[in-house]
Coordinates of C-alpha atoms in Angstrom, one line a residue:
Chain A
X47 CA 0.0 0.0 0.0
X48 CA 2.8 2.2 0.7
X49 CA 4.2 1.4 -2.2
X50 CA 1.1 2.3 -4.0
X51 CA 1.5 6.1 -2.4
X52 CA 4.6 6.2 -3.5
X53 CA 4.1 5.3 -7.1
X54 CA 1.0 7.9 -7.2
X55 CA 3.2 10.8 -6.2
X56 CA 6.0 10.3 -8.7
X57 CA 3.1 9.6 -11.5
X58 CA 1.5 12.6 -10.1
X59 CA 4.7 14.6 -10.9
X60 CA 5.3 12.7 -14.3
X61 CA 1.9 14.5 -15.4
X62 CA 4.0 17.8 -14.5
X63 CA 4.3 19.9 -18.2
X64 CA 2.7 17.0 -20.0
X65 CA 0.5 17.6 -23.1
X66 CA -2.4 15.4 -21.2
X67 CA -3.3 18.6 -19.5
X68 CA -4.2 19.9 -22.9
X69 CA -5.8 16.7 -23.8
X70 CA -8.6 17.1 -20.7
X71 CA -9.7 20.0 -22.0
X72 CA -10.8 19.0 -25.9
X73 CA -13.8 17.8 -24.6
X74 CA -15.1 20.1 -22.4
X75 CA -14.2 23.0 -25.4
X76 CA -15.9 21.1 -28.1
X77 CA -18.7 20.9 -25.8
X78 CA -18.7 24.8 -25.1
X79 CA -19.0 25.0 -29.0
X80 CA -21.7 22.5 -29.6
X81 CA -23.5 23.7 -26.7
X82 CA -23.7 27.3 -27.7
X83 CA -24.6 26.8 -31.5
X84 CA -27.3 24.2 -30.4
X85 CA -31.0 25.1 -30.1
X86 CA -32.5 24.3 -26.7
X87 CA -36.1 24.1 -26.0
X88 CA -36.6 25.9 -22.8
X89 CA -40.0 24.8 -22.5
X90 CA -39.5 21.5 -20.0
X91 CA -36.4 20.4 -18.1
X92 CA -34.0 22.7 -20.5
X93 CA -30.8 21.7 -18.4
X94 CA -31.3 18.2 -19.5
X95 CA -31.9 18.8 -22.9
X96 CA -28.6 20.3 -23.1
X97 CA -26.6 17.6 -20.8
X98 CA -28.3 15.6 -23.8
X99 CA -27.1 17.4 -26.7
X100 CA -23.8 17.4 -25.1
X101 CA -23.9 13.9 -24.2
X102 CA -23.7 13.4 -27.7
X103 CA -20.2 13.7 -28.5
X104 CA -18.7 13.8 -24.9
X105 CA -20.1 10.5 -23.1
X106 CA -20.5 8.8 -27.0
X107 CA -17.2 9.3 -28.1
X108 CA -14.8 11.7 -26.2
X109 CA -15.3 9.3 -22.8
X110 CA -14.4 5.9 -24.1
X111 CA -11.6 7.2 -26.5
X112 CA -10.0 9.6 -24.0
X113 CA -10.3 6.5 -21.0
X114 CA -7.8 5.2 -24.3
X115 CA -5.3 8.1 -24.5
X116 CA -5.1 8.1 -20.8
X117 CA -3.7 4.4 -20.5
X118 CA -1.4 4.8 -23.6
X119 CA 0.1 8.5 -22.6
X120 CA 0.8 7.2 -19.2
X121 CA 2.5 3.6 -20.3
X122 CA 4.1 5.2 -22.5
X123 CA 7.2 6.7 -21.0
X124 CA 8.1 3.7 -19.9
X125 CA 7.7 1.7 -23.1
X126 CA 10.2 3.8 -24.3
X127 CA 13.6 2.9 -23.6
X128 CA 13.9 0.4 -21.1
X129 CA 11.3 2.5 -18.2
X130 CA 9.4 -0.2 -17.3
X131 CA 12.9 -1.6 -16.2
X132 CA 13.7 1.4 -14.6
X133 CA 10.5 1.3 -12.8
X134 CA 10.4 -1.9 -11.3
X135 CA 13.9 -2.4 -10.3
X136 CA 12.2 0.1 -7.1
X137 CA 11.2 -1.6 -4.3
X138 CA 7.8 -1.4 -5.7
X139 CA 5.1 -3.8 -5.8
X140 CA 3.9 -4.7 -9.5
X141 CA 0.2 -4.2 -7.9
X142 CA 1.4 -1.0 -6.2
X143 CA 2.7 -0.1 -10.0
X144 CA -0.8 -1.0 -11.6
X145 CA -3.0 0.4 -9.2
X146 CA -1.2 3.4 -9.1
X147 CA -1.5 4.1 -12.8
X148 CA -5.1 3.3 -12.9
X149 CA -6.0 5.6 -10.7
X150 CA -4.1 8.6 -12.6
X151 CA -5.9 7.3 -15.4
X152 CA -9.6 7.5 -13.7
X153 CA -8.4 10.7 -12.1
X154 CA -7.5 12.3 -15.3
X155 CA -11.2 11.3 -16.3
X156 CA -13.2 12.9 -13.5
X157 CA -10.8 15.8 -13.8
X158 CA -13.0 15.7 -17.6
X159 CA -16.1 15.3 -15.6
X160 CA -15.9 18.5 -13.4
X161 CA -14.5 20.9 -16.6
X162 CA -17.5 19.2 -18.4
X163 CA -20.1 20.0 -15.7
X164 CA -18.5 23.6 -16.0
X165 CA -18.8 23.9 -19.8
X166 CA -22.6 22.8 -19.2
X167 CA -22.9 25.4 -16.8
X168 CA -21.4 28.1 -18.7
X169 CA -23.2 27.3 -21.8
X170 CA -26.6 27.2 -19.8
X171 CA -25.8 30.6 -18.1
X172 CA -25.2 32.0 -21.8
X173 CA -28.4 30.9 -23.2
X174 CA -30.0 32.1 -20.2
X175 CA -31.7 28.8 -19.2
X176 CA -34.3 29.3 -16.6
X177 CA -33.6 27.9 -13.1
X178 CA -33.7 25.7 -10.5
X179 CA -30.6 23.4 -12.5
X180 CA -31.6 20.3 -11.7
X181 CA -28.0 19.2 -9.5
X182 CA -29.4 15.4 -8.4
X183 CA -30.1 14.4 -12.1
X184 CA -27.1 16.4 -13.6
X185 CA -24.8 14.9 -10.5
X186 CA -26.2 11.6 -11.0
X187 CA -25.4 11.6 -15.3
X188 CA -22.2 12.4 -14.4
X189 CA -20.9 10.1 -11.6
X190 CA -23.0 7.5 -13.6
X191 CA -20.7 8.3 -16.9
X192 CA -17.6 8.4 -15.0
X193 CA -18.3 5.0 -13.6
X194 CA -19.3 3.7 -16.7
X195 CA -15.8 4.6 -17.8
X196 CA -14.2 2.6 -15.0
X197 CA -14.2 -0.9 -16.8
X198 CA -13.0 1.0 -20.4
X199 CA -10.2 2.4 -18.5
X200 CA -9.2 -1.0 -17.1
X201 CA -9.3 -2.5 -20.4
X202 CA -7.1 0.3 -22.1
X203 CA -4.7 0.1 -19.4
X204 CA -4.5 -3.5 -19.6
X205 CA -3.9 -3.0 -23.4
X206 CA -1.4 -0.5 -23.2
X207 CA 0.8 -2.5 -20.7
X208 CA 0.4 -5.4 -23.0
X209 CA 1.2 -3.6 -26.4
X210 CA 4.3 -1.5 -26.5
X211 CA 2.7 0.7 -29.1
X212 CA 1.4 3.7 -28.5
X213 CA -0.8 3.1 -31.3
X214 CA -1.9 -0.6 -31.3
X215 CA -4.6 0.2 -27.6
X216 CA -5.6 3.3 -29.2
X217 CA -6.9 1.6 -32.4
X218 CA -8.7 -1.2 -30.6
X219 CA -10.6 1.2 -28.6
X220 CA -11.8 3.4 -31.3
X221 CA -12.4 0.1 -32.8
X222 CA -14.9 -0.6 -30.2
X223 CA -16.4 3.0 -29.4
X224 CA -17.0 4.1 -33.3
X225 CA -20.3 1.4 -33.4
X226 CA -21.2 3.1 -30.2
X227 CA -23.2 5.2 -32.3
X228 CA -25.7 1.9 -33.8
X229 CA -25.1 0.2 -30.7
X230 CA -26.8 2.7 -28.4
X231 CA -29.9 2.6 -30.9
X232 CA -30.1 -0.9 -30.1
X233 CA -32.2 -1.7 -27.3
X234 CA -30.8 -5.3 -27.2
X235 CA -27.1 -5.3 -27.8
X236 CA -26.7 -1.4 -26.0
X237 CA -27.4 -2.9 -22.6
X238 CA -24.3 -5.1 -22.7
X239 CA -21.8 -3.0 -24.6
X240 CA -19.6 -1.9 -22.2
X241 CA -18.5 1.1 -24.5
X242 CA -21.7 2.3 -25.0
X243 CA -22.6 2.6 -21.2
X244 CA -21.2 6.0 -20.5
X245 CA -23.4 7.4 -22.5
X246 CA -26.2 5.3 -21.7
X247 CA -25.5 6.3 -18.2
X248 CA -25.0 9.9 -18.9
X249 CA -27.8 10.6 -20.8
X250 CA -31.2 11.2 -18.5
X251 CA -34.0 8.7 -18.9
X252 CA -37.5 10.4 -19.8
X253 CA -35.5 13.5 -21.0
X254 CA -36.0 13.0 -24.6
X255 CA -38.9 13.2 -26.2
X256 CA -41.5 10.2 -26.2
X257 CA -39.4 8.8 -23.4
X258 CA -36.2 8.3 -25.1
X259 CA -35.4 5.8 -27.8
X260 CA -33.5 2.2 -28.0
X261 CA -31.6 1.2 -24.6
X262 CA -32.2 4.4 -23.3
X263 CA -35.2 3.8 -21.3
X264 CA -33.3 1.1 -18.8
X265 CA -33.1 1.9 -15.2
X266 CA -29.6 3.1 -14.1
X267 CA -29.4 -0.1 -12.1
X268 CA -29.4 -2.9 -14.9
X269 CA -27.0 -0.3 -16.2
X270 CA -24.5 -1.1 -13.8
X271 CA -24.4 -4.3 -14.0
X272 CA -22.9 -4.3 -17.5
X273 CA -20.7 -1.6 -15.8
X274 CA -19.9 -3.9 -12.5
X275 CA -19.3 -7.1 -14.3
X276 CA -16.8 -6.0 -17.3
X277 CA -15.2 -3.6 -14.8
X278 CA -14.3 -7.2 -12.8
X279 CA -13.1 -9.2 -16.3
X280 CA -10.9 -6.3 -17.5
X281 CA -9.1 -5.1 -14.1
X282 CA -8.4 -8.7 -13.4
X283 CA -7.1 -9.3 -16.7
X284 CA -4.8 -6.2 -17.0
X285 CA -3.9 -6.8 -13.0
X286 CA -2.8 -10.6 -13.8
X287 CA -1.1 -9.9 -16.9
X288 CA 1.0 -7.1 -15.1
X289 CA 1.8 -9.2 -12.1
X290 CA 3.5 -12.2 -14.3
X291 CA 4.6 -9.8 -16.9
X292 CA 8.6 -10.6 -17.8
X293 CA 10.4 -7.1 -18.0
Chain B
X266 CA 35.7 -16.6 2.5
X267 CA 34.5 -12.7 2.4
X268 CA 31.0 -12.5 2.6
X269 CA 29.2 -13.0 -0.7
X270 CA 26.1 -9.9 -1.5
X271 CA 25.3 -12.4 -4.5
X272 CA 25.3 -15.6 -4.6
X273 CA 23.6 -17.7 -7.5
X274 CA 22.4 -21.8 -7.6
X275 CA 22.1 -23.6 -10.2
X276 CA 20.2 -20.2 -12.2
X277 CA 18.3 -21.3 -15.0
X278 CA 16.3 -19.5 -17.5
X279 CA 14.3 -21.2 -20.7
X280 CA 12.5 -19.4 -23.5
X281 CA 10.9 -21.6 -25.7
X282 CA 12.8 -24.9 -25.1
X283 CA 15.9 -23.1 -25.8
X284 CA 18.3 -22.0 -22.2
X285 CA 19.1 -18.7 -22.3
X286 CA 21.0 -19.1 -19.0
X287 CA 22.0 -22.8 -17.7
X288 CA 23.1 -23.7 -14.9
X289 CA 24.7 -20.2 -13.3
X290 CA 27.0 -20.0 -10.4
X291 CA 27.4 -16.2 -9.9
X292 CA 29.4 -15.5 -6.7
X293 CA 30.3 -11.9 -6.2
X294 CA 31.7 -10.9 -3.3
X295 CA 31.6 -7.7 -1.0
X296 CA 33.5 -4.7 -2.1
X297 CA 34.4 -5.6 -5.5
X298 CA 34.7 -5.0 -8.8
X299 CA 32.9 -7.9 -10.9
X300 CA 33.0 -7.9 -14.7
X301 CA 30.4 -10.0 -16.0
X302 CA 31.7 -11.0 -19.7
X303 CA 30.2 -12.5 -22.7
X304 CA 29.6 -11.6 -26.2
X305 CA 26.4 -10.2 -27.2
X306 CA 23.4 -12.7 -26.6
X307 CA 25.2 -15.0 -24.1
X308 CA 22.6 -14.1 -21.4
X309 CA 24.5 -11.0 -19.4
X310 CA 21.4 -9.1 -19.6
X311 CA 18.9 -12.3 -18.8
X312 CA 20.8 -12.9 -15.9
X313 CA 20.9 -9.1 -14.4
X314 CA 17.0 -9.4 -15.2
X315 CA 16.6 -12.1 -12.9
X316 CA 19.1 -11.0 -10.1
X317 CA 16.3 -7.7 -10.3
X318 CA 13.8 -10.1 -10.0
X319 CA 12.0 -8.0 -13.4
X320 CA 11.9 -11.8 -14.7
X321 CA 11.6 -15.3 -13.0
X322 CA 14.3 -18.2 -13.1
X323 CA 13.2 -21.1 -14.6
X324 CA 14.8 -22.6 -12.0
X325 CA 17.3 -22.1 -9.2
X326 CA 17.8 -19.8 -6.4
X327 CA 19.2 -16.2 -6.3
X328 CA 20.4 -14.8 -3.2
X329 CA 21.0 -11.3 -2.3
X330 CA 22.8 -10.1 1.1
X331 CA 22.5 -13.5 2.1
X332 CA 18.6 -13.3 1.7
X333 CA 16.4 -15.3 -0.7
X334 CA 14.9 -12.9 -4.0
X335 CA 12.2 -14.5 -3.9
X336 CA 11.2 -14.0 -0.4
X337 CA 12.5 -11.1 0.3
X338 CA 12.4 -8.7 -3.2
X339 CA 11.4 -5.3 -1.5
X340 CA 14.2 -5.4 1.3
X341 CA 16.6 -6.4 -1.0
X342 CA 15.5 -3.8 -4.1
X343 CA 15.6 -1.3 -1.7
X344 CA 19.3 -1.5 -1.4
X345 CA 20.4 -2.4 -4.7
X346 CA 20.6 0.6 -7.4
X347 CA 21.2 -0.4 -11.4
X348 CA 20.7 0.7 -15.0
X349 CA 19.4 -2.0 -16.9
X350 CA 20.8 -2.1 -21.0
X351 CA 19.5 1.8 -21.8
X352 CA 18.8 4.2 -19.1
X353 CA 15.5 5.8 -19.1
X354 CA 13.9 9.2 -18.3
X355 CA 11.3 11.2 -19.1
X356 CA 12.4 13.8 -21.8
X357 CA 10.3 16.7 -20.7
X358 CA 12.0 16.6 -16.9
X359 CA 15.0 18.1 -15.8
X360 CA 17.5 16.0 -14.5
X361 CA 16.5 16.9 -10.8
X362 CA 12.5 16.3 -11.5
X363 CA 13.5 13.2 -13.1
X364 CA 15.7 12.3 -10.2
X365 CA 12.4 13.5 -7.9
X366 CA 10.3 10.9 -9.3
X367 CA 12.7 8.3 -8.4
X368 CA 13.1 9.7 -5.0
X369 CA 9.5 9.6 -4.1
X370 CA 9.4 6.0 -5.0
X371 CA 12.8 5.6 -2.8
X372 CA 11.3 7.8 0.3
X373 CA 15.3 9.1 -0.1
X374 CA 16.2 12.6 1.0
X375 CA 15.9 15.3 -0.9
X376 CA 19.7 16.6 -0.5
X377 CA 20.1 13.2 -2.0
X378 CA 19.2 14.2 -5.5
X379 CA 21.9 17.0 -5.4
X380 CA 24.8 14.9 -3.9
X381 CA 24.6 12.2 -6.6
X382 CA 24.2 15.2 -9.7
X383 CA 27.3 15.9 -8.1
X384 CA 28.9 12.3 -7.8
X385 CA 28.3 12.0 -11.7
X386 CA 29.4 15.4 -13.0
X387 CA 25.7 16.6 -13.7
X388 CA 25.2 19.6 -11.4
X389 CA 25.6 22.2 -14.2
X390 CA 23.0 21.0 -16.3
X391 CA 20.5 20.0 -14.1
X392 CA 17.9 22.5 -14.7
X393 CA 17.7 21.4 -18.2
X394 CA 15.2 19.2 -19.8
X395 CA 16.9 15.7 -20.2
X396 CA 15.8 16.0 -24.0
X397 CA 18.8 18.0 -24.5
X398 CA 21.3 15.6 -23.2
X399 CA 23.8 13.9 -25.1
X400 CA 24.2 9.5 -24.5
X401 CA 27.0 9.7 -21.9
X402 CA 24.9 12.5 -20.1
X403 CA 22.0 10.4 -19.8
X404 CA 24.1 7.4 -18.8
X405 CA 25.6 10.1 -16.1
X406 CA 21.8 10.6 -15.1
X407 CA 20.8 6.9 -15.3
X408 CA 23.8 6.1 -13.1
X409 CA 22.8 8.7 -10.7
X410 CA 19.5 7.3 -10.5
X411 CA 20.9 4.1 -9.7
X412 CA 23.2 5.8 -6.6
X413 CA 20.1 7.7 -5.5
X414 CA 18.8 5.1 -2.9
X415 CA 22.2 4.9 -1.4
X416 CA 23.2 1.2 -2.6
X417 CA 25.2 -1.2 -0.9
X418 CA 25.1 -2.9 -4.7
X419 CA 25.5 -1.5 -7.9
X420 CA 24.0 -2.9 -10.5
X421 CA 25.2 -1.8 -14.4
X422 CA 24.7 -3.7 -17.4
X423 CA 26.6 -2.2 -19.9
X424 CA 27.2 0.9 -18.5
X425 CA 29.8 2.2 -21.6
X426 CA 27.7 1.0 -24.1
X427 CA 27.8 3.9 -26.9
X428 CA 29.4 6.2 -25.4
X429 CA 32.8 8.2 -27.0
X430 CA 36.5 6.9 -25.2
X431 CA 36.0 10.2 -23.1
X432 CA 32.6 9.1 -22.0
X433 CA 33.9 5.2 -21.5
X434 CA 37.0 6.8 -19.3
X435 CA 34.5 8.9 -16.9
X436 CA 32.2 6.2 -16.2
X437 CA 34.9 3.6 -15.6
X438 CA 36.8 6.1 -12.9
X439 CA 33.3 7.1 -11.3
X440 CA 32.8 2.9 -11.1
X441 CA 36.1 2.5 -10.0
X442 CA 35.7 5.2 -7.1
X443 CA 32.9 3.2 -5.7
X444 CA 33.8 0.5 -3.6
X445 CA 36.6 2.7 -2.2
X446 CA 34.5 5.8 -1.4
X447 CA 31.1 4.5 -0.9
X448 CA 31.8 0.8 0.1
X449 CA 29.9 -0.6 -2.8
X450 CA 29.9 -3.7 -4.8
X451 CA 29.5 -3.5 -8.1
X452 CA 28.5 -5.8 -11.0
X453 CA 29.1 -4.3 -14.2
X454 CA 28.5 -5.9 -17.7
X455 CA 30.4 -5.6 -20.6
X456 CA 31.1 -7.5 -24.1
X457 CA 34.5 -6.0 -24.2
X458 CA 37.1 -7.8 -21.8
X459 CA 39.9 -4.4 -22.2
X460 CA 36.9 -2.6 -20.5
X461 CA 36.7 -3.9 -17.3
X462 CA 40.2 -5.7 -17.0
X463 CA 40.6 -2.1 -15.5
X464 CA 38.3 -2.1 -12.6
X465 CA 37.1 -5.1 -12.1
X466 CA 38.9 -7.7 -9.6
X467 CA 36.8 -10.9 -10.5
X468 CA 35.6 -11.6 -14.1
X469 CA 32.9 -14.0 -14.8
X470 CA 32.8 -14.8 -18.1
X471 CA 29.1 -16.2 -19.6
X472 CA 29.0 -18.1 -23.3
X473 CA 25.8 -19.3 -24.7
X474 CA 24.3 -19.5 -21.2
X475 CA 26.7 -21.0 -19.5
X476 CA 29.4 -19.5 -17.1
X477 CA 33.2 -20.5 -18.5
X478 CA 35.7 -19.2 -16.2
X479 CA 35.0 -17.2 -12.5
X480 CA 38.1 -16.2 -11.2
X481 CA 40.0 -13.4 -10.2
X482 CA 41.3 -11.1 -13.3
X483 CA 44.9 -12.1 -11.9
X484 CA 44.4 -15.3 -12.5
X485 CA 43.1 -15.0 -15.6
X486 CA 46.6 -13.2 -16.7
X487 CA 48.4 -16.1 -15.4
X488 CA 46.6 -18.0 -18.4
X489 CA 48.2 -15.3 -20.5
X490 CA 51.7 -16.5 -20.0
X491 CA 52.2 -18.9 -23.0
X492 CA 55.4 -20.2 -22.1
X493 CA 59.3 -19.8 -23.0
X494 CA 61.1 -19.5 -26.2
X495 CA 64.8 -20.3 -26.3
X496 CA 66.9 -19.6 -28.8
X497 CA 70.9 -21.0 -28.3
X498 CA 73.9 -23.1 -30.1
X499 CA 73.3 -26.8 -30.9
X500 CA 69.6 -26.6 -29.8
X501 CA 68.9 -30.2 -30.2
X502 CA 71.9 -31.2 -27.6
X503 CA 70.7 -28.4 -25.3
X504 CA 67.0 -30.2 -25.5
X505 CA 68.4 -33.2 -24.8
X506 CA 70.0 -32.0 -22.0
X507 CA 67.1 -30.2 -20.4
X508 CA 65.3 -33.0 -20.3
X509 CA 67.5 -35.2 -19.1
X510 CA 67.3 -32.8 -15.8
X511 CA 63.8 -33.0 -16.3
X512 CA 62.4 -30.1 -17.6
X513 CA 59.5 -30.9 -20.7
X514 CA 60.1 -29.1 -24.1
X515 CA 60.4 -29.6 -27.6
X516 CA 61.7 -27.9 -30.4
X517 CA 59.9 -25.1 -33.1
X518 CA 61.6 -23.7 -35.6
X519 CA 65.0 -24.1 -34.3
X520 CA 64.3 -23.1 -30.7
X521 CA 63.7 -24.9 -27.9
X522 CA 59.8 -24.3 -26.8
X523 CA 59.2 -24.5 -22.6
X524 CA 56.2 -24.3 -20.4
X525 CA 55.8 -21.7 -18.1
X526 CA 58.8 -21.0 -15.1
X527 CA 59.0 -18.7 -12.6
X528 CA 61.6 -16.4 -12.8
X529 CA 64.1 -18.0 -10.4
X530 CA 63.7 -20.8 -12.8
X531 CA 64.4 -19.7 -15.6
X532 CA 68.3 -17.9 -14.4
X533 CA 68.5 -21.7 -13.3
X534 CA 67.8 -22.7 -16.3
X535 CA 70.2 -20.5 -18.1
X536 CA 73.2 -21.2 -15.5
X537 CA 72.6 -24.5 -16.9
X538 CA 73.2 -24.6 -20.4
X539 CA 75.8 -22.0 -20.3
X540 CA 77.6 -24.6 -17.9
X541 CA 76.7 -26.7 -20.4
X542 CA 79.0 -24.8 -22.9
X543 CA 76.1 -23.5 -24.8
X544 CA 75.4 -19.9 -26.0
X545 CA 72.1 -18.4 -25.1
X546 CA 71.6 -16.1 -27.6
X547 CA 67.7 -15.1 -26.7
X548 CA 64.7 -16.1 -24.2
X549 CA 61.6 -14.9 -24.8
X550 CA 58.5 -15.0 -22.9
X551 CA 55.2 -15.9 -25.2
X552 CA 52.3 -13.7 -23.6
X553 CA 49.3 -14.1 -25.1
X554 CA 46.8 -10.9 -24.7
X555 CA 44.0 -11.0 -22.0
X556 CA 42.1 -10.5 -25.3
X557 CA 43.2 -13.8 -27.2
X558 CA 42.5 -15.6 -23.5
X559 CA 38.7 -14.0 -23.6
X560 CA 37.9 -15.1 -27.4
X561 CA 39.5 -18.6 -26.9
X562 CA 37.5 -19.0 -23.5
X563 CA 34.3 -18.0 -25.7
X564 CA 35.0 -19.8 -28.4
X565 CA 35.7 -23.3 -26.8
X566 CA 33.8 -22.6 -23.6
X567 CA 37.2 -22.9 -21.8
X568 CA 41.3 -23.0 -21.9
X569 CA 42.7 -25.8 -24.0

């Protein structure tokens, strides 16, 4: 556990002058820019109609393919040149070393979250959306799409330890997120597409009109257990892999 | 026997049915200098892997300060420092932020960072981003890196690899210095015997695998002594009568060939055919080079 700590703190400093701090904020931006050329009916519930709009390209796409970048930026100073060596030859524990780079990477992520819930903001204070903002369901869309993210991340990560390329993780998961886009419409395949859940977590139930279309009218709850259960198969595959992993 | 920091049994490692290492008795005692030799692909860097415990033995059991790897990795980690085959940083750091990563991982001090900048000649440039370095200044870095935890063993597998002869020079004086100023062992790698002949007191030297000779580098010069060569009048009488006091030669090309004598042996010798009434006109010692001693040991797997 100490170990762990340890790890954390010179990850945390690794991140110091890295180009990921410009890589959190492409969402949130395009979001700004969507959101303000968008048209929101103000009649019922207007904050989630535009968490909804936005929701479009941040939990659809940006979410699962930035949980990608994540894992491969940080593996990827010590794929190069021997750093993995370099690394390990600390008295670390390889679990410490996994853990510890997980969390950066699901850190980095709600990092995303909160500038996301600000672009929101700020793009609902432009168009001068009436009040109260509804903080439970907007709260709820975006813990729920941060979890949802949890099992992606373990994935990439595992991916990104396996494959020294910085490319090779980054293509499988934009392999996987592109059918996002039919999956989600699907109300039998979206339920069990682990890529598709952030968004399907994100988005509000009941908030579009006629109560929402393909997977998107399933409770939160039989949400999570797509969420809970792929979360379990990744980590432990990535986890397993790194433990036995010859350096 | 002076205490061994690492001691190897019977170290195995197989990839795909094929040994990579086989059957390794590393014994490296305190305060030395070992040069671990071999040419490139004999297993140098396998084994350093698995004495870092980044890799596990096939079979066999590594033992570090006396204590099992296996059992006890994090104590023993803790004070061993090493560069592994490249050294590594992150280009964007400085030399101190890259050093600060390592520290925090070490729970070192921080006055640590600055004292081993200083130890490898890096103080001046360490605000700079390691980008900017040139090969022997990043091998200065990695090796500081290695010092950072305050080792009692030092770890380098090919430390000079790449680097200019004034680069090769600095590192082998800063290895040199350490187990006389900082009580450390070291166990440096190499492909090149005339590199560590220098420093290093014990040479193992590893060919396809296996270890061929692990011996002091004094006693691998004594392999370098080929003999004597004698060149005097009526050669074959002189033979004859050398032998008949029992020493063992024979002759080449005109001259009488001998085995190895110590000196005091060989004025004997002399006094004995000029008593003999023979002229000694010339008697030469054949020395092979360390380096003709290291390519026959990896060529045969051992001295003829």
């Amino acid at each position: 556990m100490l170990s762990y700590f340890r790890v954390l703190s010179a990850e945390r400093l690794k991140m110091s002058r890295s180009l990921i701090v410009l890589l959190i904020l492409v969402s949130p931006l395009v979001s700004i820019l969507v959101g303000l050329l968008s048209d929101v009916d103000s009649r019922q519930q207007p904050w989630l109609l535009l968490l909804g709009a936005l929701s479009m390209l941040h939990a659809l796409l940006f979410m699962p393919i930035m949980s990608g970048i994540f894992a491969a930026f940080i593996c990827r100073y010590e794929h190069q040149g021997g750093g993995w060596k370099q690394l390990l030859v600390l008295p670390v524990t390889r679990s410490g070393v996994f853990l510890a780079k997980y969390t950066v990477i699901i850190a980095l992520l709600l990092i995303m979250q909160v500038l996301f819930l600000g672009a929101l903001l700020l793009v609902g204070a432009v168009k001068g959306l009436p009040g109260p903002i509804p903080w439970t369901e907007i709260g709820r869309s975006l813990l729920g799409g941060w979890v949802a993210c949890l099992p992606l991340a373990a994935l990439q990560l595992a991916a990104s330890l396996m494959w020294s390329s910085f490319a090779a993780p980054l293509a499988l998961n934009v392999m996987f997120t592109i059918p996002n886009m039919l999956v989600v419409n699907s109300a039998t395949y979206g339920p069990y597409y682990p890529w598709a859940q952030p968004f399907l977590a994100t988005l509000p139930a009941g908030t579009m009109e006629g109560g929402g279309f393909g997977a998107l009218n399933l409770p939160f709850e039989s949400l999570m257990i797509t969420v809970v259960g792929s979360f379990v198969v990744f980590f432990l595959i990535g986890w397993i892999y790194f433990r036995m992993k010859e350096v | 026997m002076s205490e061994l920091v690492i001691q190897t049994r019977n170290l195995n490692k197989k990839y795909r049915g094929r040994y990579a290492v086989r059957n390794l008795d590393l014994e490296i005692a305190k305060g030395e200098i070992y040069g671990f030799l071999g040419p490139n692909g004999a297993g140098k860097t396998t084994t350093i892997r698995m004495l870092l415990g980044l890799i596990r033995p096939t079979v066999g059991s590594i033992q570090i300060f006396g204590k099992d790897l296996r059992k006890d990795k994090m104590n023993i980690l803790r004070k061993v420092g090493s560069l592994v085959e490249y050294p590594s940083n992150y280009g964007h750091l400085t030399a101190v932020q890259n050093l600060e990563a390592i520290r925090r991982i070490l729970d070192a001090p921080k006055a640590r960072i600055h004292e081993v900048l200083e130890i490898v000649s890096l103080t001046k440039d360490a605000k700079r981003p390691v980008k900017g370095y040139s090969l022997g200044m990043k091998q200065r870095l990695g090796i500081a890196a290695a010092l950072l935890g305050n080792p009692e063993l030092l770890i380098l597998d090919e430390p000079t690899n790449g680097l200019d002869p004034a680069g090769i020079h600095e590192i082998r004086e800063l290895i040199r210095s350490m187990p006389k100023q900082h009580g450390i062992t070291v166990l440096v790698s190499s492909h090149l015997l005339s590199e560590v002949e220098q420093m290093a007191g014990t040479v193992g030297i590893i060919r396809e695998g296996e270890m061929v000779f692990q011996d002091t580098i004094d006693n691998l010069k004594q392999q370098a002594s080929g003999g004597f060569r004698l060149v005097v009048s009526e050669p074959q009488e002189a033979l004859v009568h050398l032998i008949g006091q029992g020493y063992t030669g024979r002759m080449e090309d005109g001259a009488i060939k001998l085995d190895q004598l110590s000196d005091p042996e060989v004025a004997l010798l002399v006094k004995r055919l000029v008593d003999n009434n023979h002229a000694v006109y010339r008697v030469e010692e054949k020395r092979r080079s360390l380096e003709d001693i290291f390519m026959q040991v990896i060529e045969q797997g051992g001295f003829s």
